PDB file of C-alpha atoms and ligand atoms in Angstrom:
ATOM      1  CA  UNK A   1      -4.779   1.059 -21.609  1.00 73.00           C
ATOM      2  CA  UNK A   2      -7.579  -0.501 -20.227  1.00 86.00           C
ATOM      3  CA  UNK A   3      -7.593  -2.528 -16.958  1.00 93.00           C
ATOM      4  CA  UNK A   4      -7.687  -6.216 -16.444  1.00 96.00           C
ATOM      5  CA  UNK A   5      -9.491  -6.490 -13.391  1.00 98.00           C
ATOM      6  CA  UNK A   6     -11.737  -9.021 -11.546  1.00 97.00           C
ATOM      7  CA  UNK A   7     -14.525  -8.169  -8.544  1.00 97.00           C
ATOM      8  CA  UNK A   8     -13.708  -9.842  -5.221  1.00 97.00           C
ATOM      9  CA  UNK A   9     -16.735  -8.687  -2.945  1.00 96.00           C
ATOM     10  CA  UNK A  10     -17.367  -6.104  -5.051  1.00 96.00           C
ATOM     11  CA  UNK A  11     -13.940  -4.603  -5.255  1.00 98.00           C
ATOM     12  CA  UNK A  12     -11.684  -4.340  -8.687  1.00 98.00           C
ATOM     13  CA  UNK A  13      -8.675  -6.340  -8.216  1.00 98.00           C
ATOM     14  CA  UNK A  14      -5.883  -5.852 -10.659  1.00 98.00           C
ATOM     15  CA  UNK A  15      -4.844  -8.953 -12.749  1.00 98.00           C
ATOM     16  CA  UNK A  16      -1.378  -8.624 -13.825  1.00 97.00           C
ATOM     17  CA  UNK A  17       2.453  -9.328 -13.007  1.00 97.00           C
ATOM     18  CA  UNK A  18       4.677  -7.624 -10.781  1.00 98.00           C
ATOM     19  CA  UNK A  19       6.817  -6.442 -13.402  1.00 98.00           C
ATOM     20  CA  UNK A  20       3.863  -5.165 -15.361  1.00 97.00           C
ATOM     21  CA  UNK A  21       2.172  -3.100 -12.470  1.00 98.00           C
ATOM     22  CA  UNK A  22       6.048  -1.711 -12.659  1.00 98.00           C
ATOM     23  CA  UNK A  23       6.136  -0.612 -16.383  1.00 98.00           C
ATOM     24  CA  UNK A  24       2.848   0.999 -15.873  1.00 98.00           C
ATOM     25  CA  UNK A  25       3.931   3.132 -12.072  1.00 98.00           C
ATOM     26  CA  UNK A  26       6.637   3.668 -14.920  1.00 98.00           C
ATOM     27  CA  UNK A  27       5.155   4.700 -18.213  1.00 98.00           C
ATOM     28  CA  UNK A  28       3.172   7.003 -15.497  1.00 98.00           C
ATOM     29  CA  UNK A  29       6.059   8.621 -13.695  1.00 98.00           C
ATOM     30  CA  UNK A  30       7.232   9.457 -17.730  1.00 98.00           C
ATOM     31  CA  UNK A  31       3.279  10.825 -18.513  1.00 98.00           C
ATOM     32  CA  UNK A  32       2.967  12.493 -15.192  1.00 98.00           C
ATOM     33  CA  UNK A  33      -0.473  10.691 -14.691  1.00 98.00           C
ATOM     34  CA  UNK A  34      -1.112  10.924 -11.015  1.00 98.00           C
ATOM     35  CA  UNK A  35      -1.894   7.622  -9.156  1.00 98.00           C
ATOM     36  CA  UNK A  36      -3.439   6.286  -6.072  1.00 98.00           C
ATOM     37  CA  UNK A  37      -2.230   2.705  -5.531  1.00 98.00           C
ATOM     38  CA  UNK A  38      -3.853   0.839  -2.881  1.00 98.00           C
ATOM     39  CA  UNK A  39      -2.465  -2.653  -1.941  1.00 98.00           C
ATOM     40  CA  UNK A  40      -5.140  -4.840  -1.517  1.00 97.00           C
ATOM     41  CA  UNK A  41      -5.830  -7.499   1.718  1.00 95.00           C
ATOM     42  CA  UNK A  42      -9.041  -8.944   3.453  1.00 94.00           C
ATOM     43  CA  UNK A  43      -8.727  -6.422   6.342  1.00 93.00           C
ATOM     44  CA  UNK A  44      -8.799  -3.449   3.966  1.00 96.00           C
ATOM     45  CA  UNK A  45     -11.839  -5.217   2.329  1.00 96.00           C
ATOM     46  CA  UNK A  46     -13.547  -5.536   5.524  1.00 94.00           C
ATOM     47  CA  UNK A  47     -12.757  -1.839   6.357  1.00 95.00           C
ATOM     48  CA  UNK A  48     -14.429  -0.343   3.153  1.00 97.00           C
ATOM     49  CA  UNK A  49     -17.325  -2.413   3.312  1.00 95.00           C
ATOM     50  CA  UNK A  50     -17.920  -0.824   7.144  1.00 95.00           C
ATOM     51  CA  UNK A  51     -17.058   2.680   5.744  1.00 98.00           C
ATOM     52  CA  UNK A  52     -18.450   4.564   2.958  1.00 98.00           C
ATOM     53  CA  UNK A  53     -15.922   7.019   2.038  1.00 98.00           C
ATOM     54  CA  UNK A  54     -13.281   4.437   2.103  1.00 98.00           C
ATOM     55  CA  UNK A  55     -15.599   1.729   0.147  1.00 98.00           C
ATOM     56  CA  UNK A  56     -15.167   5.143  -2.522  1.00 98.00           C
ATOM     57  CA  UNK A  57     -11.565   5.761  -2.583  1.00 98.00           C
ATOM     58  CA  UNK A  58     -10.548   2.039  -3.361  1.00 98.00           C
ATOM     59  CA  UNK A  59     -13.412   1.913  -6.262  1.00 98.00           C
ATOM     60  CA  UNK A  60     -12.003   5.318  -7.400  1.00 98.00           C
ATOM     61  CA  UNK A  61      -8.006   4.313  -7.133  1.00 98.00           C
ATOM     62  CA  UNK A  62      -6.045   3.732 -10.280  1.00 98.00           C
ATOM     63  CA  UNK A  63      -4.463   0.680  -9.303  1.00 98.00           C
ATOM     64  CA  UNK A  64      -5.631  -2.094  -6.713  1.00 98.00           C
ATOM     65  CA  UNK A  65      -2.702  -4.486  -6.127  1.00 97.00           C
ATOM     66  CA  UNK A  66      -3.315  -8.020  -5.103  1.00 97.00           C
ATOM     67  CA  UNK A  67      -1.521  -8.555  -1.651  1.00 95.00           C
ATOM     68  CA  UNK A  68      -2.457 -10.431   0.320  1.00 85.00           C
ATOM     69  CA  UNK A  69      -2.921 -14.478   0.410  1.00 91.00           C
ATOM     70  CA  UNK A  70      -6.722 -13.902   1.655  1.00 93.00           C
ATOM     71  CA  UNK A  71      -7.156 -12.158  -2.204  1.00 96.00           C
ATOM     72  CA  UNK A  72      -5.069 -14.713  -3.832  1.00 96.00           C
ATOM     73  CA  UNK A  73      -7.570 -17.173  -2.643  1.00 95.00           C
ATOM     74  CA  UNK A  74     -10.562 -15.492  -3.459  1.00 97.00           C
ATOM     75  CA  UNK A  75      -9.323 -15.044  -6.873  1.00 97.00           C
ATOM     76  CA  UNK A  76      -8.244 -18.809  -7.101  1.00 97.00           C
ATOM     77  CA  UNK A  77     -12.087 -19.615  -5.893  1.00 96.00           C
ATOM     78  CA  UNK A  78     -13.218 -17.140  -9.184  1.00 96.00           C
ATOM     79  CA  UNK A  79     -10.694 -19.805 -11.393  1.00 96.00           C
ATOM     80  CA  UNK A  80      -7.420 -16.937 -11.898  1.00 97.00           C
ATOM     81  CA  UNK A  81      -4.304 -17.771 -10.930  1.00 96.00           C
ATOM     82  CA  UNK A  82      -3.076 -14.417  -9.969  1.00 96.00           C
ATOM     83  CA  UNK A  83       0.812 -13.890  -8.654  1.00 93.00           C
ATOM     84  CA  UNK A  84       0.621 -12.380  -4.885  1.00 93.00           C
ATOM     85  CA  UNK A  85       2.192  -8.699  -4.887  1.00 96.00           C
ATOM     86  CA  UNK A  86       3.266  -7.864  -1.622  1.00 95.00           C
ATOM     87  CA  UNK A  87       3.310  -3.903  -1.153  1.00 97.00           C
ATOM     88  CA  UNK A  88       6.447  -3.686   0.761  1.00 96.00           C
ATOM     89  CA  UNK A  89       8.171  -4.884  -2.234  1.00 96.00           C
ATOM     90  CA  UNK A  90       6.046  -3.150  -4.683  1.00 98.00           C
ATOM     91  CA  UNK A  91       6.698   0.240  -2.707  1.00 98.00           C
ATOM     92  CA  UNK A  92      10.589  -1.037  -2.477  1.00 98.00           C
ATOM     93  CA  UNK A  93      10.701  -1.440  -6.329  1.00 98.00           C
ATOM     94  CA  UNK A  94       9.530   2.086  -7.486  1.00 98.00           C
ATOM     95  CA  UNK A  95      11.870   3.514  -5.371  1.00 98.00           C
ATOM     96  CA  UNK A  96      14.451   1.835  -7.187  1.00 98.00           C
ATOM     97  CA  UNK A  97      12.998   3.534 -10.095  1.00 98.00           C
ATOM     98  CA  UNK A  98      12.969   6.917  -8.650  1.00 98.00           C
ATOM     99  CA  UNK A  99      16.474   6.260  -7.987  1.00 98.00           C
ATOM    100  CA  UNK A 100      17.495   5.453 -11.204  1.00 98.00           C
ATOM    101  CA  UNK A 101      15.743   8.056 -13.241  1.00 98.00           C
ATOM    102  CA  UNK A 102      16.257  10.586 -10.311  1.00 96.00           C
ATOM    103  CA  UNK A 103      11.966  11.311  -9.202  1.00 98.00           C
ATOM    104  CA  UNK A 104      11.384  13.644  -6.212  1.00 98.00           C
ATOM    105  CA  UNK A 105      10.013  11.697  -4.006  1.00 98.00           C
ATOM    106  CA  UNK A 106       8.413  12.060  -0.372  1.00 98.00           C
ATOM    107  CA  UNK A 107       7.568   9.811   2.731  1.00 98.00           C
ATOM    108  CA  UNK A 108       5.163  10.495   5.206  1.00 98.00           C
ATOM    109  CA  UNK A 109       4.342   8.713   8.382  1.00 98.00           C
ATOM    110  CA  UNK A 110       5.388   6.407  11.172  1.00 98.00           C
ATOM    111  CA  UNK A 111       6.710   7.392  14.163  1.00 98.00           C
ATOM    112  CA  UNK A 112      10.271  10.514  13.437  1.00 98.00           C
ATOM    113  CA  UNK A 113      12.701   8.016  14.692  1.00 98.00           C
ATOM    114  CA  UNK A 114      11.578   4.778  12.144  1.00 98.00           C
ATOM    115  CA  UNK A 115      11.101   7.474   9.768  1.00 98.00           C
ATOM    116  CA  UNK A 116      14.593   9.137   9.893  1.00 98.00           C
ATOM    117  CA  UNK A 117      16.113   5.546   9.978  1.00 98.00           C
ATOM    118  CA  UNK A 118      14.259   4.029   7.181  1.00 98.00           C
ATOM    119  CA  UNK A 119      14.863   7.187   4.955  1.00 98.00           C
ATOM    120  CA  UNK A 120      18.593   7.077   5.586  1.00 98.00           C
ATOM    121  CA  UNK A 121      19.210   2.875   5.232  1.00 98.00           C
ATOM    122  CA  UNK A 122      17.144   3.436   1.585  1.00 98.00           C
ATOM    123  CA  UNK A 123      19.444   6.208   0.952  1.00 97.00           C
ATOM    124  CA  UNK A 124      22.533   4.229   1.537  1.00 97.00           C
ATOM    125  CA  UNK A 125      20.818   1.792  -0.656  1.00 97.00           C
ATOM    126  CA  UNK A 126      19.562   4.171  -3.216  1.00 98.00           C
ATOM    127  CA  UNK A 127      22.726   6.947  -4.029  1.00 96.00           C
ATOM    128  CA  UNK A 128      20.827   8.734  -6.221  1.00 95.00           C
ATOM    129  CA  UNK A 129      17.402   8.693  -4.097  1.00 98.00           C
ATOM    130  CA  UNK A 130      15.778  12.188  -3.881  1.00 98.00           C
ATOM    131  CA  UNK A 131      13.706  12.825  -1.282  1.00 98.00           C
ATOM    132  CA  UNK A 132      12.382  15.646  -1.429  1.00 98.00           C
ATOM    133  CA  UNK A 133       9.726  15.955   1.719  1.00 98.00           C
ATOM    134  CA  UNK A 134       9.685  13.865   4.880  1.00 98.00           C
ATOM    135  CA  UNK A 135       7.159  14.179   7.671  1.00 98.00           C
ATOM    136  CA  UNK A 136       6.021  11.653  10.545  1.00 98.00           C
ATOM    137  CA  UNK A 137       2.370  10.662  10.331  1.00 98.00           C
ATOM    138  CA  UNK A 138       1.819  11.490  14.292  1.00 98.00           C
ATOM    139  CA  UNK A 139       1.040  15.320  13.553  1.00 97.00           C
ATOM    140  CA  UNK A 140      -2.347  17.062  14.989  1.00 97.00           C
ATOM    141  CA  UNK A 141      -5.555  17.373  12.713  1.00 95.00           C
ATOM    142  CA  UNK A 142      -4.890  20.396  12.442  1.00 96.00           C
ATOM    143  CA  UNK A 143      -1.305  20.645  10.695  1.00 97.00           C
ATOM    144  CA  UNK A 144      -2.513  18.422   8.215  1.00 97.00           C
ATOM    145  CA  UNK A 145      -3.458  21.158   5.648  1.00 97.00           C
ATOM    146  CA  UNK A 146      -0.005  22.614   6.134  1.00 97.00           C
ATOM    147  CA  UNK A 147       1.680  19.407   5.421  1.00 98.00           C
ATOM    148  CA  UNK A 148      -0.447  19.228   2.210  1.00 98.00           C
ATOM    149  CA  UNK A 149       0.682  22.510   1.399  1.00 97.00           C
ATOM    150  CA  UNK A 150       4.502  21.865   1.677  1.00 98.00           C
ATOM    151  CA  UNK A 151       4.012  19.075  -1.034  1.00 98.00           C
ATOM    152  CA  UNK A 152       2.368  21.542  -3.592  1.00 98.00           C
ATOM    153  CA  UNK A 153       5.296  23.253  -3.222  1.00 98.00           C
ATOM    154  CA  UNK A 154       8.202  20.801  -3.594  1.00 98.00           C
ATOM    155  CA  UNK A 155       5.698  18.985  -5.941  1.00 97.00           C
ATOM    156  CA  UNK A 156       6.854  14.931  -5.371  1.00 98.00           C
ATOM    157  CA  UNK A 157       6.356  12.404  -8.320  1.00 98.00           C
ATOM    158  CA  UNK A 158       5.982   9.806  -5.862  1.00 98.00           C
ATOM    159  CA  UNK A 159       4.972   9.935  -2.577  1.00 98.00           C
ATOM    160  CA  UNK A 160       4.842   6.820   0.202  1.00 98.00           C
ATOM    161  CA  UNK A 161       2.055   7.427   3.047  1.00 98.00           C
ATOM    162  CA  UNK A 162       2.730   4.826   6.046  1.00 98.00           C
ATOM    163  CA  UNK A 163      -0.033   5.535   8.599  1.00 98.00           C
ATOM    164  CA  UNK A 164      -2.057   2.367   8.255  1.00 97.00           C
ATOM    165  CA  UNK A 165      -5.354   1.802   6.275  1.00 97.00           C
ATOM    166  CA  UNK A 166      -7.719   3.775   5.929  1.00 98.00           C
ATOM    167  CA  UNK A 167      -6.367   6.730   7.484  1.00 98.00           C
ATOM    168  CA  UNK A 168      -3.372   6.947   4.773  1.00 98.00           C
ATOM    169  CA  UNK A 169      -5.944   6.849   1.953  1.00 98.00           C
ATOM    170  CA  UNK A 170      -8.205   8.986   3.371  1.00 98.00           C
ATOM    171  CA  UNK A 171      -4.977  11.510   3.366  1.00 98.00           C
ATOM    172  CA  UNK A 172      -3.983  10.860   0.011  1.00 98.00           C
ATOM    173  CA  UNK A 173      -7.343  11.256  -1.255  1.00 98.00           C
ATOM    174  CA  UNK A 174      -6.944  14.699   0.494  1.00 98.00           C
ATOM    175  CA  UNK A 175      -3.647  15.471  -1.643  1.00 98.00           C
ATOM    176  CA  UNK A 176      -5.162  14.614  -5.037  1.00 97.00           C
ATOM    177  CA  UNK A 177      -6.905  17.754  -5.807  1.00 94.00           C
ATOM    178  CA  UNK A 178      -3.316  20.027  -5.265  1.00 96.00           C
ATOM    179  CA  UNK A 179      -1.122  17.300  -6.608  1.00 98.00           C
ATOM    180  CA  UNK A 180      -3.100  15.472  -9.743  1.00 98.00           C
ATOM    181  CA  UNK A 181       0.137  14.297 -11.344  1.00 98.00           C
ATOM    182  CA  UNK A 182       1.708  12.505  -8.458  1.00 98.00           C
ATOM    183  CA  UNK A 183       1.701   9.063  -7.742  1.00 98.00           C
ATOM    184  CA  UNK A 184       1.012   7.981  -4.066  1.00 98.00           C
ATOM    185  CA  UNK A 185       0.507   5.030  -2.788  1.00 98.00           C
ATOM    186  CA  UNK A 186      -0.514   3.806   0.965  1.00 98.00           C
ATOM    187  CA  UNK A 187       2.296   1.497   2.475  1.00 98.00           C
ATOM    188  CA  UNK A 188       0.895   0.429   6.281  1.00 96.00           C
ATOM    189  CA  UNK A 189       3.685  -0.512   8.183  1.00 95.00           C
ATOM    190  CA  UNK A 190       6.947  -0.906   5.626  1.00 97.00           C
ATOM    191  CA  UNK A 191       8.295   1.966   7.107  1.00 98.00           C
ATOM    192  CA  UNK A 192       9.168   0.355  10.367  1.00 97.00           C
ATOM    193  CA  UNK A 193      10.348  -2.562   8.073  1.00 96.00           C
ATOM    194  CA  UNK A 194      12.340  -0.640   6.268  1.00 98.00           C
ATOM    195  CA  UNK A 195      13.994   1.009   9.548  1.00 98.00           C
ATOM    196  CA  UNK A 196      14.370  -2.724  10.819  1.00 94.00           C
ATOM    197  CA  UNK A 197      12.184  -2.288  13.651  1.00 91.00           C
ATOM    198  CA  UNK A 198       9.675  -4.871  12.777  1.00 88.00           C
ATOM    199  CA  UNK A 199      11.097  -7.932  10.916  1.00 85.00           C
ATOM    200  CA  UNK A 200      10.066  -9.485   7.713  1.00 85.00           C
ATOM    201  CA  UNK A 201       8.550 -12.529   7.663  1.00 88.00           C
ATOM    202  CA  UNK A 202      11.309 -15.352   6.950  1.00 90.00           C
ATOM    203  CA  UNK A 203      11.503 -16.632   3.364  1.00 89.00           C
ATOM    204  CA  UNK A 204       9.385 -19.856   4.306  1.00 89.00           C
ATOM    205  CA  UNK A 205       6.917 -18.165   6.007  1.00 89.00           C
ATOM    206  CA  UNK A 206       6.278 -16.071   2.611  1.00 86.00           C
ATOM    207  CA  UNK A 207       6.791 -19.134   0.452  1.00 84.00           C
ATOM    208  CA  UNK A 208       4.383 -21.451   2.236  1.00 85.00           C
ATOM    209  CA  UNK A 209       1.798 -17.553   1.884  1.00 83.00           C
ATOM    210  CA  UNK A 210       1.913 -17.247   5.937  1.00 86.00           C
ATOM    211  CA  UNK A 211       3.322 -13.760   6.550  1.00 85.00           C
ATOM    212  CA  UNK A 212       0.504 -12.904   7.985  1.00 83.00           C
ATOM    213  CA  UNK A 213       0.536 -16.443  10.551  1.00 85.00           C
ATOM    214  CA  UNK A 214       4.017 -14.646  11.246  1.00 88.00           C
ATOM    215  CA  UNK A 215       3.031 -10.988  11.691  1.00 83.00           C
ATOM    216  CA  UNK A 216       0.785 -12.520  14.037  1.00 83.00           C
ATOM    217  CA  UNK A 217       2.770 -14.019  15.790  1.00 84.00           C
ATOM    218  CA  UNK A 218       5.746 -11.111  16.351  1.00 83.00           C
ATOM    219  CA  UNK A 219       2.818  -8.435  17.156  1.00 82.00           C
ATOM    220  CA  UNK A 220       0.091 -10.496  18.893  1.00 82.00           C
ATOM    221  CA  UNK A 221      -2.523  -7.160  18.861  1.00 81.00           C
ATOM    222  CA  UNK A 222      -2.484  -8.345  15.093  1.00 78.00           C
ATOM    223  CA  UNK A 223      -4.160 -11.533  15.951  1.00 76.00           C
ATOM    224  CA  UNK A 224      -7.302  -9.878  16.981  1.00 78.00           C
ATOM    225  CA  UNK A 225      -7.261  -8.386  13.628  1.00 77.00           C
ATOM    226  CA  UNK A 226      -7.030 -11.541  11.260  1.00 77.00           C
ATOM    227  CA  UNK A 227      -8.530 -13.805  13.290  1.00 76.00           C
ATOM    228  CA  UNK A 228     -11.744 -11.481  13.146  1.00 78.00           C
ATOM    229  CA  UNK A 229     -11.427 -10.646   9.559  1.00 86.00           C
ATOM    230  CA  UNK A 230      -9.755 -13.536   7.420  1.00 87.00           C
ATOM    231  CA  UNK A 231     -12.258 -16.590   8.006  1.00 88.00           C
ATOM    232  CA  UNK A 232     -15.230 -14.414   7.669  1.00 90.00           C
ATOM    233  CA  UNK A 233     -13.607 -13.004   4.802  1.00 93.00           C
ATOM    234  CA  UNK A 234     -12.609 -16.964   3.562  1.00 92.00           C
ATOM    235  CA  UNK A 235     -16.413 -17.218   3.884  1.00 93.00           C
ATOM    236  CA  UNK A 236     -17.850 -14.281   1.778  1.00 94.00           C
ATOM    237  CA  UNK A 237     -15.154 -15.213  -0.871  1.00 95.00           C
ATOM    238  CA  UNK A 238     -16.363 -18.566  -1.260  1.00 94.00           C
ATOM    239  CA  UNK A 239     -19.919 -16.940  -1.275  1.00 93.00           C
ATOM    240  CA  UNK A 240     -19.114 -14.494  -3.669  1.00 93.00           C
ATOM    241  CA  UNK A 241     -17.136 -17.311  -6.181  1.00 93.00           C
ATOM    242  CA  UNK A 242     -20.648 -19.897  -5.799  1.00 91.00           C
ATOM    243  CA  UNK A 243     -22.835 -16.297  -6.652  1.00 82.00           C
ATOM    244  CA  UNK A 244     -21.030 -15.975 -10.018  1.00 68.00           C
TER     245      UNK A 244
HETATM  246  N1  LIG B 301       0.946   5.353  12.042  1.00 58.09           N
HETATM  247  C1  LIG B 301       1.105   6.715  11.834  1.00 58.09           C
HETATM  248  N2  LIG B 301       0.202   7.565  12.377  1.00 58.09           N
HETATM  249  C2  LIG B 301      -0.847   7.129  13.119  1.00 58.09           C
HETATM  250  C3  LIG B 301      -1.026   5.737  13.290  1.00 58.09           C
HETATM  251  C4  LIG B 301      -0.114   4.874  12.725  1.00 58.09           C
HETATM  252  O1  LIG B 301       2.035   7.134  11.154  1.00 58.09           O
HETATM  253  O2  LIG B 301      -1.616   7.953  13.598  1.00 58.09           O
HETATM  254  C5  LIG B 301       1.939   4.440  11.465  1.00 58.09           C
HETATM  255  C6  LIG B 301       2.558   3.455  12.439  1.00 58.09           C
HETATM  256  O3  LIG B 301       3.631   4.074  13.130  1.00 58.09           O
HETATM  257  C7  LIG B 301       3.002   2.347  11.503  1.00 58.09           C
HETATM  258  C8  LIG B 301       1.941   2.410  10.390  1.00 58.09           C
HETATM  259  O4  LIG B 301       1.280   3.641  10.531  1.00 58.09           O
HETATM  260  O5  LIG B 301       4.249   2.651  10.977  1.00 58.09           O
HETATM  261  C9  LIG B 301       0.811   1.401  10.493  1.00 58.09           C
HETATM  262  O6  LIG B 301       1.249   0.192  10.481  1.00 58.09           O
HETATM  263  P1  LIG B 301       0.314  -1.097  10.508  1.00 58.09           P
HETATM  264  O7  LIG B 301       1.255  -2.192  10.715  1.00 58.09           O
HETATM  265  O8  LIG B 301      -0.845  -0.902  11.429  1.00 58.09           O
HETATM  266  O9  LIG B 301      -0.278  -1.047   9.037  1.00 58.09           O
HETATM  267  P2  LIG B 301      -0.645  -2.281   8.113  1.00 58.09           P
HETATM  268  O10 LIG B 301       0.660  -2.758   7.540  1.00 58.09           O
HETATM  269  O11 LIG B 301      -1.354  -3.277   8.959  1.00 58.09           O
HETATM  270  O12 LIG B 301      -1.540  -1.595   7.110  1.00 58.09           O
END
């Protein structure tokens, strides 16, 4: 099927519903088509358009989620009302899938201890979850082909990768060649969520489209971050929309 997409600074965007980026993760789980799903925001934007081999993973993924209010607004400025999918509950979702139709599935990164407590809470949550591979995403260079290895052989159908972007791409990217048929898809921090180290946003925070004001707020390093990246990124959007 062919894509419904729309360019925001000269990225593909995905146009469709939550529950339709589901049916396709799961009518490709069923045809073993391998995926890389990134979940789109302005900081990821701004990171690809400073780095060339990341500006070519995201226009080579299969699936570019909208997360992100900074991407809802661009696309409202280009005249599409687009639902806002956030990737922790995207991520959250297939794994309910897994668990239902029984996928192998495998997490890497964050730090052992959120990893071993996230994995276990999902499992509580999840009877039938299996996961097949776990590793923590603070390993050397050097161990990295070895971890790649261990998936060929236990061969996940799905396969979470929390180490922040880009460096979680540029490591999925990496697994593609052994592992075509697997879906993977690059998380950030919903591991430590998951473990309940960092909180969610509250629900009025994520109604009124301010996680991020609250992110910001709980880890103040993150401040830096948005404040450099979202107005200039407000800006080029608006740019980009007058351009068209
Ligand atoms: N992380 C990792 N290896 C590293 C650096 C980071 O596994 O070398 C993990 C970190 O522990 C955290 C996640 O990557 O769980 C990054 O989270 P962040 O909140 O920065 O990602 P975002 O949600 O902003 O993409």
């Amino acid at each position: 099927m062919k894509r419904k997409t729309k360019k925001i600074l000269g990225y593909d965007v995905d146009l469709l519903s939550f529950d339709n980026a589901i049916s396709l993760v799961k009518k490709n789980l069923n045809q073993k088509v391998g995926m890389h799903i990134i979940t789109i925001n302005p900081e990821i934007i701004e990171l690809a358009q400073q780095n060339h081999n990341f500006d070519k993973i995201i226009k080579n993924s299969d699936l570019v989620i909208p997360d992100g209010v900074g991407i809802k607004i661009a696309l409202f400025l280009k005249g599409i009302k687009q639902e806002q999918i956030a990737g922790i509950e995207f991520a959250k979702e297939i794994l309910r899938v897994c668990n239902e139709e029984v996928r192998k599935v495998a997490f890497i990164g964050a730090r052992e201890k959120v990893l071993t407590r996230a994995t276990s809470l999902l499992q509580n949550e999840f009877n039938n979850l299996d996961i097949c591979y776990k590793r923590n995403g603070y390993y050397r260079p050097d161990e990295e082909n070895e971890i790649i290895n261990d998936l060929n052989i236990v061969q996940p159908e799905f396969v979470l990768v929390a180490m922040g972007a880009p460096r979680q791409d540029f490591f999925i990217e990496k697994c593609r060649e052994l592992l075509p048929n697997t879906i993977f898809i690059g998380v950030g921090g919903s591991f430590d969520v998951w473990a309940g180290a960092v909180q969610r946003a509250p629900e009025i925070y994520r109604k009124l489209y301010c996680e991020w004001l609250y992110r910001a707020i709980k880890q103040p390093e993150r401040f830096k971050r948005i404040y450099k990246t979202l107005p200039l990124f407000l800006f080029k959007a608006i740019i980009d929309a007058i351009k068209r």
